[in-house]
């Protein structure tokens, strides 16, 4: 401090403050601070507030949250609206741990050393109210926020609207943004131009959120002219200010190239920045991009899925579960896969609920999953979800999470059968066998037909069998043959075996042992045990004209391995012969 500055302090604290402001404005904060502190110790409120800001910002003095807190509380209690507004903001961010008396007795507890605590809406409301009523535009905006987004007992949207309007009228950028959002909540079309005007005022003041919202309005032509190029420029401006939502939107636009020149590399770079800053949708979409490229990078995909899943993104949790279940990009781990499916399912993701139910039906998962699975499906099924009704029917049929009850299974499968082919097939099976319902072959035949018409191969084969033997209606062997052939060409081993039996016995078609052997061979190659038995017989006995004992023994051994006793008996005969 120069001799002149020392004399200034001695002469007048007010003069010391004026001199301090001059020095600070000229870029000499270290020289300004002693003068400012002297004025503050003399009780000048503006000096107290400025000293607090110096400590909090580390301007001209080493930063000290404790000292900053002490001087800020002192200025606030001496009537500084600016200090009251700043304290309100700090209470909202959880930086204020305990209110001090302004004399330093508790200032060491006012701020936590390195961490933020929970927001104190009560204290924030008190200081914001004092600042707002004293005319602080910032305080009015903060009060509007508390009345809008604070605890429910504090909320008063009408009062918030009035305070936001006052703040906006005073030119406060935060007030303009809050007023715009308050107008938008009314949902009136006539407010759109006014909303856009207030958002633009806040954007012009440099608020990143306002710039982003103006970009959204410009992209969609809400209250402003629709200009895609201008929207991209606004997204970029907000993105460069570090707003993750703008970084995500800009990255998406550059990747898609919908209304800006496509630049995939730049787009992915912005998406990564957004994801690393906490935008979980960006993390999820990055995971999707890496897994769906021509050369998938499952390991990279797993990293992004995990980031999004850990933040609560349900689709990402389901996708990560899939990687664990298949061992793509991560070590295969059924328990970890089930854990992530459980996280997504408990969050309400219906696809994950179905996936977890399938795991449970296969014997995986934890005991508590059984009850959860049944509960999810019952809630959805009761509201009319046919897929859920089908899955609930499976739960009752298999006793998953509920007591096994074929009657209940039949009821839910019947409900699901109105639109789900698998349910139509399963309900037809229950009608055919008389399980959970009275036997009704004619109704079974009708439901098999509906499922068959939907393209279900098992239903086509079941219907063909009923048409062939005349169960539930007239015999229609030609139609049955057509159904068997259609299913066989689509790879159904049972249909292939049936065709082999029909050609071999001449049932509905002329006897054709060559055709029979062809179809038996096709079914046997797909692991059909009875077809392997028949193919072994055909080769061993030369039924189709070609005798091949070696091939015959091979196929009989395969059939015996399936536990087919007839195959074992024939092998014994071959050995004794």
Coordinates of C-alpha atoms in Angstrom, one line a residue:
X1 CA 0.0 0.0 0.0
X2 CA 1.5 3.4 -1.0
X3 CA 1.8 6.3 1.4
X4 CA -1.0 8.0 -0.5
X5 CA -3.3 5.0 0.0
X6 CA -2.4 4.9 3.7
X7 CA -3.4 8.5 4.1
X8 CA -6.6 7.8 2.2
X9 CA -7.5 5.1 4.6
X10 CA -6.8 7.3 7.6
X11 CA -8.8 10.2 6.1
X12 CA -11.9 8.3 5.1
X13 CA -13.0 4.7 4.8
X14 CA -15.4 5.8 2.0
X15 CA -12.5 7.3 0.1
X16 CA -10.5 4.1 0.7
X17 CA -13.3 2.2 -1.0
X18 CA -13.4 4.5 -3.9
X19 CA -9.7 4.2 -4.3
X20 CA -9.9 0.4 -4.1
X21 CA -12.5 0.3 -6.8
X22 CA -10.3 2.4 -9.0
X23 CA -7.4 0.0 -8.5
X24 CA -9.5 -3.1 -9.1
X25 CA -11.0 -1.7 -12.3
X26 CA -7.5 -0.9 -13.5
X27 CA -6.4 -4.5 -13.1
X28 CA -4.6 -4.1 -9.7
X29 CA -6.7 -6.4 -7.3
X30 CA -3.8 -7.1 -5.0
X31 CA -3.3 -3.3 -4.3
X32 CA -7.0 -2.8 -4.1
X33 CA -7.8 -5.4 -1.5
X34 CA -6.1 -3.8 1.6
X35 CA -8.0 -0.6 1.0
X36 CA -11.3 -2.5 0.5
X37 CA -10.7 -4.6 3.7
X38 CA -10.1 -1.4 5.7
X39 CA -13.4 0.0 4.4
X40 CA -15.2 -3.2 5.2
X41 CA -13.8 -3.2 8.8
X42 CA -15.1 0.3 9.1
X43 CA -18.6 -1.1 8.5
X44 CA -19.2 0.0 4.9
X45 CA -21.7 -2.5 3.5
X46 CA -20.6 -2.3 -0.1
X47 CA -17.0 -2.9 1.0
X48 CA -18.1 -6.0 3.0
X49 CA -19.8 -7.5 0.0
X50 CA -16.8 -6.7 -2.2
X51 CA -14.3 -8.3 0.3
X52 CA -16.6 -11.4 0.4
X53 CA -16.4 -11.6 -3.4
X54 CA -12.6 -11.2 -3.4
X55 CA -12.2 -14.1 -1.0
X56 CA -14.7 -16.3 -2.9
X57 CA -13.1 -15.5 -6.3
X58 CA -9.5 -15.3 -5.1
X59 CA -9.2 -11.8 -6.5
X60 CA -6.2 -9.9 -4.9
X61 CA -6.1 -12.4 -2.0
X62 CA -5.8 -16.2 -1.7
X63 CA -9.2 -17.8 -2.0
X64 CA -10.9 -18.6 1.3
X65 CA -14.4 -19.9 1.4
X66 CA -14.5 -19.4 5.2
X67 CA -13.5 -15.7 5.0
X68 CA -15.7 -15.2 2.0
X69 CA -18.6 -16.7 3.9
X70 CA -18.0 -14.5 7.0
X71 CA -18.0 -11.3 5.0
X72 CA -20.9 -12.3 2.8
X73 CA -23.1 -13.0 5.8
X74 CA -22.0 -9.8 7.4
X75 CA -23.0 -7.8 4.3
X76 CA -26.2 -9.6 3.9
X77 CA -27.2 -9.0 7.5
X78 CA -26.3 -5.3 7.1
X79 CA -28.8 -5.1 4.2
X80 CA -26.8 -5.7 1.1
X81 CA -29.3 -7.1 -1.5
X82 CA -26.5 -8.3 -3.6
X83 CA -25.1 -10.3 -0.7
X84 CA -28.5 -11.6 0.1
X85 CA -29.0 -12.8 -3.5
X86 CA -25.6 -14.5 -3.6
X87 CA -26.2 -16.2 -0.3
X88 CA -29.5 -17.4 -1.5
X89 CA -27.8 -18.9 -4.6
X90 CA -25.1 -20.5 -2.4
X91 CA -27.8 -22.1 -0.2
X92 CA -29.5 -23.5 -3.3
X93 CA -26.2 -25.1 -4.4
X94 CA -25.6 -26.6 -1.0
X95 CA -22.4 -24.6 -0.3
X96 CA -23.8 -23.1 2.9
X97 CA -23.7 -25.7 5.6
X98 CA -24.9 -23.6 8.6
X99 CA -25.9 -20.1 9.1
X100 CA -23.4 -17.9 11.0
X101 CA -24.2 -14.9 13.1
X102 CA -22.1 -12.6 10.9
X103 CA -19.6 -11.9 13.6
X104 CA -17.3 -14.8 12.8
X105 CA -18.4 -17.1 15.7
X106 CA -19.7 -19.8 13.3
X107 CA -18.1 -18.8 10.1
X108 CA -15.8 -21.9 10.1
X109 CA -19.0 -24.0 9.7
X110 CA -20.7 -21.9 7.1
X111 CA -19.0 -23.7 4.1
X112 CA -17.9 -27.3 4.0
X113 CA -14.2 -27.4 3.2
X114 CA -14.2 -29.2 -0.1
X115 CA -17.7 -30.6 -0.8
X116 CA -21.2 -29.4 -1.3
X117 CA -24.0 -30.3 1.0
X118 CA -27.7 -30.6 0.5
X119 CA -29.6 -27.5 -0.7
X120 CA -31.2 -25.5 2.1
X121 CA -34.3 -24.2 0.5
X122 CA -35.6 -22.5 3.7
X123 CA -32.5 -20.3 4.2
X124 CA -32.4 -19.7 0.4
X125 CA -36.0 -18.6 0.4
X126 CA -35.4 -16.2 3.3
X127 CA -32.4 -14.5 1.7
X128 CA -34.0 -14.5 -1.8
X129 CA -37.1 -12.9 -0.4
X130 CA -35.1 -10.2 1.4
X131 CA -33.1 -9.5 -1.8
X132 CA -36.2 -9.5 -4.0
X133 CA -38.1 -7.2 -1.8
X134 CA -35.1 -4.9 -1.7
X135 CA -35.2 -4.7 -5.5
X136 CA -32.4 -7.1 -6.5
X137 CA -33.3 -8.5 -10.0
X138 CA -31.1 -11.5 -9.4
X139 CA -32.8 -12.1 -6.0
X140 CA -36.1 -11.9 -7.7
X141 CA -35.1 -14.5 -10.3
X142 CA -33.8 -16.8 -7.6
X143 CA -37.0 -16.4 -5.6
X144 CA -39.0 -17.2 -8.7
X145 CA -36.9 -20.4 -9.1
X146 CA -37.5 -21.5 -5.5
X147 CA -41.3 -20.8 -5.9
X148 CA -41.3 -22.9 -9.1
X149 CA -38.9 -25.8 -8.3
X150 CA -38.4 -25.8 -4.6
X151 CA -40.1 -28.2 -2.2
X152 CA -43.9 -28.6 -2.8
X153 CA -45.0 -26.6 0.3
X154 CA -43.0 -23.6 -1.0
X155 CA -44.3 -23.7 -4.6
X156 CA -46.5 -20.9 -5.9
X157 CA -46.4 -20.6 -9.6
X158 CA -48.4 -17.4 -9.7
X159 CA -46.1 -15.6 -7.3
X160 CA -43.1 -17.1 -9.2
X161 CA -44.4 -15.6 -12.5
X162 CA -44.7 -12.2 -10.9
X163 CA -41.2 -12.2 -9.5
X164 CA -39.8 -13.5 -12.8
X165 CA -41.6 -10.7 -14.6
X166 CA -40.1 -8.1 -12.3
X167 CA -36.7 -9.5 -12.7
X168 CA -37.0 -9.6 -16.5
X169 CA -38.3 -6.0 -16.5
X170 CA -35.1 -5.0 -14.8
X171 CA -33.0 -6.7 -17.5
X172 CA -31.8 -9.7 -15.5
X173 CA -30.8 -12.5 -17.9
X174 CA -31.9 -15.2 -15.4
X175 CA -35.2 -13.4 -14.9
X176 CA -35.8 -13.2 -18.6
X177 CA -35.2 -17.0 -18.9
X178 CA -37.4 -17.8 -15.9
X179 CA -40.2 -15.5 -17.2
X180 CA -40.0 -17.2 -20.6
X181 CA -40.3 -20.6 -19.1
X182 CA -43.2 -19.4 -16.9
X183 CA -45.0 -18.1 -19.9
X184 CA -44.4 -21.3 -21.8
X185 CA -46.0 -23.4 -19.0
X186 CA -49.3 -21.8 -19.8
X187 CA -49.2 -23.5 -23.1
X188 CA -51.0 -20.7 -24.9
X189 CA -50.0 -20.3 -28.6
X190 CA -50.3 -16.5 -28.3
X191 CA -47.4 -16.5 -25.8
X192 CA -44.9 -18.1 -28.2
X193 CA -43.6 -14.8 -29.6
X194 CA -43.2 -13.4 -26.1
X195 CA -41.5 -16.5 -24.9
X196 CA -39.0 -16.4 -27.8
X197 CA -38.4 -12.7 -27.2
X198 CA -37.5 -13.3 -23.5
X199 CA -35.4 -16.3 -24.4
X200 CA -33.5 -14.2 -26.9
X201 CA -32.8 -11.5 -24.3
X202 CA -31.3 -14.1 -22.0
X203 CA -29.4 -15.7 -24.9
X204 CA -28.0 -12.3 -25.9
X205 CA -26.7 -11.9 -22.3
X206 CA -24.7 -15.2 -22.8
X207 CA -26.7 -17.7 -20.8
X208 CA -25.9 -21.1 -22.3
X209 CA -29.3 -22.6 -21.4
X210 CA -31.0 -19.7 -23.1
X211 CA -28.9 -20.0 -26.2
X212 CA -29.8 -23.7 -26.3
X213 CA -33.5 -23.1 -25.9
X214 CA -33.4 -20.4 -28.6
X215 CA -31.7 -23.0 -30.9
X216 CA -34.6 -25.4 -30.1
X217 CA -37.2 -22.7 -30.9
X218 CA -35.4 -21.7 -34.1
X219 CA -35.1 -25.3 -35.2
X220 CA -38.9 -25.9 -34.8
X221 CA -40.1 -22.4 -35.7
X222 CA -41.7 -21.7 -32.4
X223 CA -42.2 -18.0 -31.9
X224 CA -39.4 -17.3 -34.4
X225 CA -38.8 -18.0 -38.0
X226 CA -37.6 -21.6 -38.7
X227 CA -34.0 -21.4 -39.8
X228 CA -31.9 -24.5 -39.6
X229 CA -28.6 -22.9 -40.2
X230 CA -29.2 -20.4 -37.5
X231 CA -30.3 -23.2 -35.1
X232 CA -27.0 -25.1 -35.7
X233 CA -25.0 -21.9 -35.0
X234 CA -26.9 -21.5 -31.7
X235 CA -26.4 -25.1 -30.8
X236 CA -22.7 -24.7 -31.4
X237 CA -22.5 -21.5 -29.4
X238 CA -24.1 -23.2 -26.4
X239 CA -22.0 -26.3 -26.9
X240 CA -18.8 -24.2 -26.9
X241 CA -20.0 -22.8 -23.6
X242 CA -20.0 -26.3 -22.2
X243 CA -23.7 -27.1 -22.1
X244 CA -24.0 -30.9 -22.5
X245 CA -27.5 -30.9 -24.0
X246 CA -26.3 -28.5 -26.7
X247 CA -23.2 -30.6 -27.4
X248 CA -25.4 -33.7 -27.7
X249 CA -27.8 -31.9 -30.1
X250 CA -25.0 -30.5 -32.2
X251 CA -23.3 -33.9 -32.4
X252 CA -26.5 -35.6 -33.5
X253 CA -27.1 -32.9 -36.2
X254 CA -23.5 -33.4 -37.6
X255 CA -23.8 -37.2 -37.6
X256 CA -27.2 -37.2 -39.2
X257 CA -26.5 -34.4 -41.6
X258 CA -30.2 -33.6 -41.6
X259 CA -29.9 -29.8 -41.7
X260 CA -26.2 -29.2 -41.7
X261 CA -23.3 -30.7 -43.8
X262 CA -22.6 -34.1 -42.4
X263 CA -19.4 -34.5 -40.4
X264 CA -19.4 -37.8 -38.6
X265 CA -16.0 -37.3 -36.9
X266 CA -16.9 -33.9 -35.5
X267 CA -20.3 -35.1 -34.5
X268 CA -19.0 -38.0 -32.6
X269 CA -16.4 -35.7 -30.9
X270 CA -19.3 -33.5 -29.6
X271 CA -21.2 -36.5 -28.6
X272 CA -18.3 -37.8 -26.5
X273 CA -17.9 -34.4 -24.9
X274 CA -21.6 -34.4 -24.0
X275 CA -21.4 -38.0 -22.7
X276 CA -18.3 -37.3 -20.6
X277 CA -20.1 -34.2 -19.2
X278 CA -23.0 -36.4 -18.0
X279 CA -25.5 -36.5 -20.9
X280 CA -26.6 -40.1 -20.6
X281 CA -28.5 -40.1 -23.9
X282 CA -25.3 -39.2 -25.7
X283 CA -23.5 -42.0 -23.9
X284 CA -26.2 -44.5 -24.9
X285 CA -26.2 -43.4 -28.6
X286 CA -22.4 -43.7 -28.7
X287 CA -22.8 -47.2 -27.5
X288 CA -25.4 -47.9 -30.2
X289 CA -23.1 -46.4 -32.9
X290 CA -20.1 -48.6 -31.9
X291 CA -22.2 -51.8 -31.8
X292 CA -24.0 -51.1 -35.1
X293 CA -21.1 -50.2 -37.4
X294 CA -19.9 -52.5 -40.1
X295 CA -17.1 -53.6 -37.8
X296 CA -18.6 -53.4 -34.4
X297 CA -16.4 -52.4 -31.5
X298 CA -18.2 -54.2 -28.6
X299 CA -15.7 -53.3 -26.0
X300 CA -16.0 -49.5 -26.7
X301 CA -19.8 -49.9 -26.9
X302 CA -19.8 -51.6 -23.5
X303 CA -17.9 -48.6 -22.0
X304 CA -20.5 -46.1 -23.2
X305 CA -23.5 -48.4 -22.4
X306 CA -22.1 -48.8 -18.9
X307 CA -21.7 -45.0 -18.4
X308 CA -25.3 -44.4 -19.4
X309 CA -26.6 -47.5 -17.5
X310 CA -24.9 -46.4 -14.3
X311 CA -26.7 -43.1 -14.6
X312 CA -30.1 -44.8 -14.9
X313 CA -30.6 -45.2 -18.6
X314 CA -32.8 -48.3 -18.9
X315 CA -32.2 -49.0 -22.6
X316 CA -28.5 -48.8 -22.0
X317 CA -28.7 -51.2 -19.1
X318 CA -30.6 -53.7 -21.3
X319 CA -28.0 -53.3 -24.1
X320 CA -25.2 -53.8 -21.6
X321 CA -26.9 -56.9 -20.2
X322 CA -27.0 -58.3 -23.7
X323 CA -23.3 -57.9 -24.1
X324 CA -22.7 -59.7 -20.8
X325 CA -25.1 -62.5 -21.8
X326 CA -23.4 -63.1 -25.2
X327 CA -19.8 -62.3 -24.1
X328 CA -19.4 -59.5 -26.7
X329 CA -16.9 -56.9 -25.7
X330 CA -16.9 -58.2 -22.1
X331 CA -16.3 -61.5 -20.4
X332 CA -19.5 -63.6 -20.6
X333 CA -21.2 -63.3 -17.2
X334 CA -24.8 -64.5 -16.8
X335 CA -25.1 -63.0 -13.3
X336 CA -23.9 -59.6 -14.4
X337 CA -26.2 -59.8 -17.4
X338 CA -29.1 -60.6 -15.2
X339 CA -28.1 -57.7 -12.8
X340 CA -28.3 -55.1 -15.6
X341 CA -31.5 -56.6 -16.9
X342 CA -32.9 -56.4 -13.4
X343 CA -31.9 -52.7 -13.2
X344 CA -33.7 -51.9 -16.5
X345 CA -36.7 -54.0 -15.6
X346 CA -37.1 -52.5 -12.2
X347 CA -37.1 -49.1 -13.9
X348 CA -40.1 -50.1 -16.0
X349 CA -38.4 -51.1 -19.3
X350 CA -40.8 -53.7 -20.6
X351 CA -38.4 -55.3 -23.1
X352 CA -36.0 -55.9 -20.2
X353 CA -38.8 -57.4 -18.1
X354 CA -39.5 -59.9 -20.9
X355 CA -35.8 -60.6 -21.3
X356 CA -35.4 -61.2 -17.6
X357 CA -38.5 -63.4 -17.6
X358 CA -37.0 -65.5 -20.3
X359 CA -33.8 -65.9 -18.2
X360 CA -35.9 -66.9 -15.2
X361 CA -37.8 -69.4 -17.2
X362 CA -34.5 -70.9 -18.2
X363 CA -33.5 -71.2 -14.6
X364 CA -31.3 -68.1 -14.3
X365 CA -31.7 -65.1 -12.1
X366 CA -32.3 -64.8 -8.4
X367 CA -35.3 -66.1 -6.3
X368 CA -36.7 -62.6 -5.9
X369 CA -36.8 -62.2 -9.7
X370 CA -39.6 -64.8 -9.9
X371 CA -42.1 -62.8 -8.0
X372 CA -41.0 -59.5 -9.7
X373 CA -41.5 -61.0 -13.1
X374 CA -45.0 -62.2 -12.4
X375 CA -45.8 -58.8 -10.8
X376 CA -44.6 -56.8 -13.8
X377 CA -46.6 -59.0 -16.2
X378 CA -49.8 -59.0 -14.1
X379 CA -49.8 -55.2 -13.9
X380 CA -49.2 -54.7 -17.6
X381 CA -51.6 -57.5 -18.6
X382 CA -54.4 -56.1 -16.4
X383 CA -54.1 -52.8 -18.4
X384 CA -54.6 -54.7 -21.7
X385 CA -51.0 -55.5 -22.8
X386 CA -51.4 -58.7 -24.8
X387 CA -47.6 -59.5 -24.7
X388 CA -47.7 -59.2 -20.9
X389 CA -50.8 -61.4 -20.8
X390 CA -48.9 -64.1 -22.8
X391 CA -45.9 -63.9 -20.5
X392 CA -48.2 -64.1 -17.4
X393 CA -49.8 -67.2 -18.9
X394 CA -46.3 -68.7 -19.2
X395 CA -45.6 -67.8 -15.5
X396 CA -48.8 -69.7 -14.4
X397 CA -48.0 -72.6 -16.7
X398 CA -44.5 -73.0 -15.3
X399 CA -45.0 -71.8 -11.8
X400 CA -42.7 -68.8 -12.1
X401 CA -43.3 -66.3 -9.3
X402 CA -46.9 -67.7 -8.8
X403 CA -48.4 -71.1 -7.9
X404 CA -48.6 -73.3 -11.0
X405 CA -52.1 -73.1 -12.3
X406 CA -53.0 -74.3 -15.8
X407 CA -56.5 -72.8 -15.4
X408 CA -55.1 -69.4 -14.9
X409 CA -52.5 -70.0 -17.6
X410 CA -55.3 -70.9 -20.0
X411 CA -57.3 -67.7 -19.1
X412 CA -54.3 -65.4 -19.7
X413 CA -53.2 -67.2 -22.9
X414 CA -56.8 -66.9 -24.2
X415 CA -56.7 -63.2 -23.6
X416 CA -53.3 -62.9 -25.3
X417 CA -54.4 -65.1 -28.2
X418 CA -56.4 -62.1 -29.6
X419 CA -53.2 -60.8 -31.0
X420 CA -50.2 -62.9 -30.2
X421 CA -49.4 -65.9 -32.4
X422 CA -47.4 -67.8 -29.8
X423 CA -50.4 -67.5 -27.4
X424 CA -52.7 -68.8 -30.1
X425 CA -50.5 -71.8 -30.5
X426 CA -50.2 -72.5 -26.8
X427 CA -53.9 -72.0 -26.1
X428 CA -54.6 -74.4 -28.9
X429 CA -52.4 -77.0 -27.3
X430 CA -54.2 -76.6 -24.0
X431 CA -57.6 -77.1 -25.8
X432 CA -56.2 -80.1 -27.7
X433 CA -54.9 -81.8 -24.5
X434 CA -57.6 -80.6 -22.1
X435 CA -55.2 -78.9 -19.7
X436 CA -56.7 -76.0 -17.8
X437 CA -59.7 -76.1 -20.0
X438 CA -62.2 -78.7 -21.2
X439 CA -60.9 -80.6 -24.3
X440 CA -62.2 -79.0 -27.5
X441 CA -60.5 -80.3 -30.7
X442 CA -62.6 -78.1 -33.0
X443 CA -61.5 -74.9 -31.2
X444 CA -57.9 -76.1 -31.0
X445 CA -58.0 -76.5 -34.7
X446 CA -59.2 -73.0 -35.2
X447 CA -56.6 -71.5 -33.0
X448 CA -53.8 -73.6 -34.6
X449 CA -55.1 -72.2 -37.9
X450 CA -54.8 -68.6 -36.7
X451 CA -51.3 -69.1 -35.5
X452 CA -50.3 -70.9 -38.7
X453 CA -51.7 -68.1 -40.8
X454 CA -49.4 -65.7 -38.8
X455 CA -46.5 -67.8 -40.0
X456 CA -45.7 -69.9 -36.9
X457 CA -44.1 -73.2 -38.1
X458 CA -45.1 -75.3 -35.0
X459 CA -48.7 -74.2 -35.5
X460 CA -48.6 -75.2 -39.2
X461 CA -47.4 -78.6 -38.3
X462 CA -49.9 -79.1 -35.5
X463 CA -52.7 -78.0 -37.8
X464 CA -51.5 -80.3 -40.6
X465 CA -51.6 -83.2 -38.1
X466 CA -55.2 -82.4 -37.2
X467 CA -56.2 -82.1 -40.9
X468 CA -54.5 -85.3 -41.6
X469 CA -56.2 -87.4 -38.9
X470 CA -59.5 -85.5 -39.0
X471 CA -59.4 -84.3 -35.4
X472 CA -61.6 -81.4 -34.7
X473 CA -63.2 -81.5 -38.2
X474 CA -63.0 -83.1 -41.6
X475 CA -59.9 -84.9 -43.0
X476 CA -58.0 -82.7 -45.5
X477 CA -54.9 -84.7 -46.4
X478 CA -54.0 -82.5 -49.4
X479 CA -54.0 -79.3 -47.3
X480 CA -52.1 -81.2 -44.6
X481 CA -49.4 -82.1 -47.1
X482 CA -49.1 -78.5 -48.3
X483 CA -48.7 -77.3 -44.7
X484 CA -46.1 -80.0 -44.0
X485 CA -44.1 -79.1 -47.1
X486 CA -44.3 -75.4 -46.4
X487 CA -43.0 -75.9 -42.8
X488 CA -40.3 -78.4 -44.0
X489 CA -39.0 -75.9 -46.6
X490 CA -38.7 -73.4 -43.8
X491 CA -36.5 -75.8 -41.8
X492 CA -39.0 -77.5 -39.5
X493 CA -37.5 -80.9 -38.6
X494 CA -40.9 -82.3 -37.4
X495 CA -42.5 -81.4 -40.7
X496 CA -39.6 -83.1 -42.6
X497 CA -40.1 -86.3 -40.5
X498 CA -43.9 -86.2 -41.1
X499 CA -43.3 -86.0 -44.9
X500 CA -40.9 -89.0 -44.7
X501 CA -43.6 -91.0 -42.8
X502 CA -46.3 -90.0 -45.3
X503 CA -44.2 -90.9 -48.4
X504 CA -43.0 -94.1 -46.7
X505 CA -46.6 -95.3 -45.8
X506 CA -48.3 -93.8 -48.8
X507 CA -50.7 -91.9 -46.6
X508 CA -52.4 -89.3 -48.7
X509 CA -49.8 -89.6 -51.4
X510 CA -48.4 -92.5 -53.5
X511 CA -45.7 -94.5 -51.8
X512 CA -42.3 -93.1 -52.6
X513 CA -39.5 -94.5 -50.5
X514 CA -36.8 -92.4 -52.2
X515 CA -38.7 -89.2 -51.2
X516 CA -39.3 -90.7 -47.8
X517 CA -35.5 -91.3 -47.3
X518 CA -34.8 -87.8 -48.5
X519 CA -37.0 -86.2 -45.9
X520 CA -35.9 -88.5 -43.1
X521 CA -32.3 -87.5 -44.0
X522 CA -33.2 -83.9 -43.8
X523 CA -34.8 -84.2 -40.4
X524 CA -32.1 -86.5 -39.1
X525 CA -29.5 -83.9 -40.0
X526 CA -31.3 -81.4 -37.8
X527 CA -31.2 -83.7 -34.8
X528 CA -34.6 -85.4 -35.0
X529 CA -34.2 -88.7 -33.1
X530 CA -37.0 -90.6 -34.7
X531 CA -35.9 -89.5 -38.2
X532 CA -32.4 -90.8 -37.3
X533 CA -34.0 -94.2 -36.4
X534 CA -35.9 -94.4 -39.6
X535 CA -32.9 -93.3 -41.7
X536 CA -30.8 -96.0 -40.0
X537 CA -33.4 -98.6 -41.0
X538 CA -33.6 -97.3 -44.5
X539 CA -29.8 -97.6 -45.0
X540 CA -29.5 -100.9 -43.1
X541 CA -32.3 -102.6 -45.0
X542 CA -32.0 -100.9 -48.3
X543 CA -35.7 -99.8 -48.2
X544 CA -35.2 -97.1 -50.8
X545 CA -33.0 -99.4 -52.9
X546 CA -29.6 -98.4 -51.6
X547 CA -28.3 -100.6 -48.8
X548 CA -25.4 -99.0 -46.7
X549 CA -24.9 -101.0 -43.4
X550 CA -22.1 -98.5 -42.2
X551 CA -24.4 -95.5 -42.7
X552 CA -27.3 -97.4 -41.2
X553 CA -25.3 -98.3 -38.0
X554 CA -24.1 -94.6 -37.7
X555 CA -27.7 -93.3 -37.7
X556 CA -29.0 -96.0 -35.4
X557 CA -26.2 -95.1 -32.9
X558 CA -27.2 -91.4 -33.1
X559 CA -30.8 -92.3 -32.4
X560 CA -29.8 -94.6 -29.5
X561 CA -27.8 -91.7 -28.1
X562 CA -31.1 -89.8 -27.9
X563 CA -32.5 -92.6 -25.7
X564 CA -34.6 -94.3 -28.4
X565 CA -34.9 -97.9 -27.3
X566 CA -35.9 -99.2 -30.7
X567 CA -32.6 -98.0 -32.1
X568 CA -30.7 -99.8 -29.3
X569 CA -32.6 -103.0 -30.1
X570 CA -31.8 -102.9 -33.8
X571 CA -28.1 -102.3 -33.1
X572 CA -28.2 -105.4 -30.9
X573 CA -29.7 -107.4 -33.7
X574 CA -27.1 -106.1 -36.1
X575 CA -24.3 -107.2 -33.7
X576 CA -25.8 -110.7 -33.2
X577 CA -26.4 -111.2 -36.9

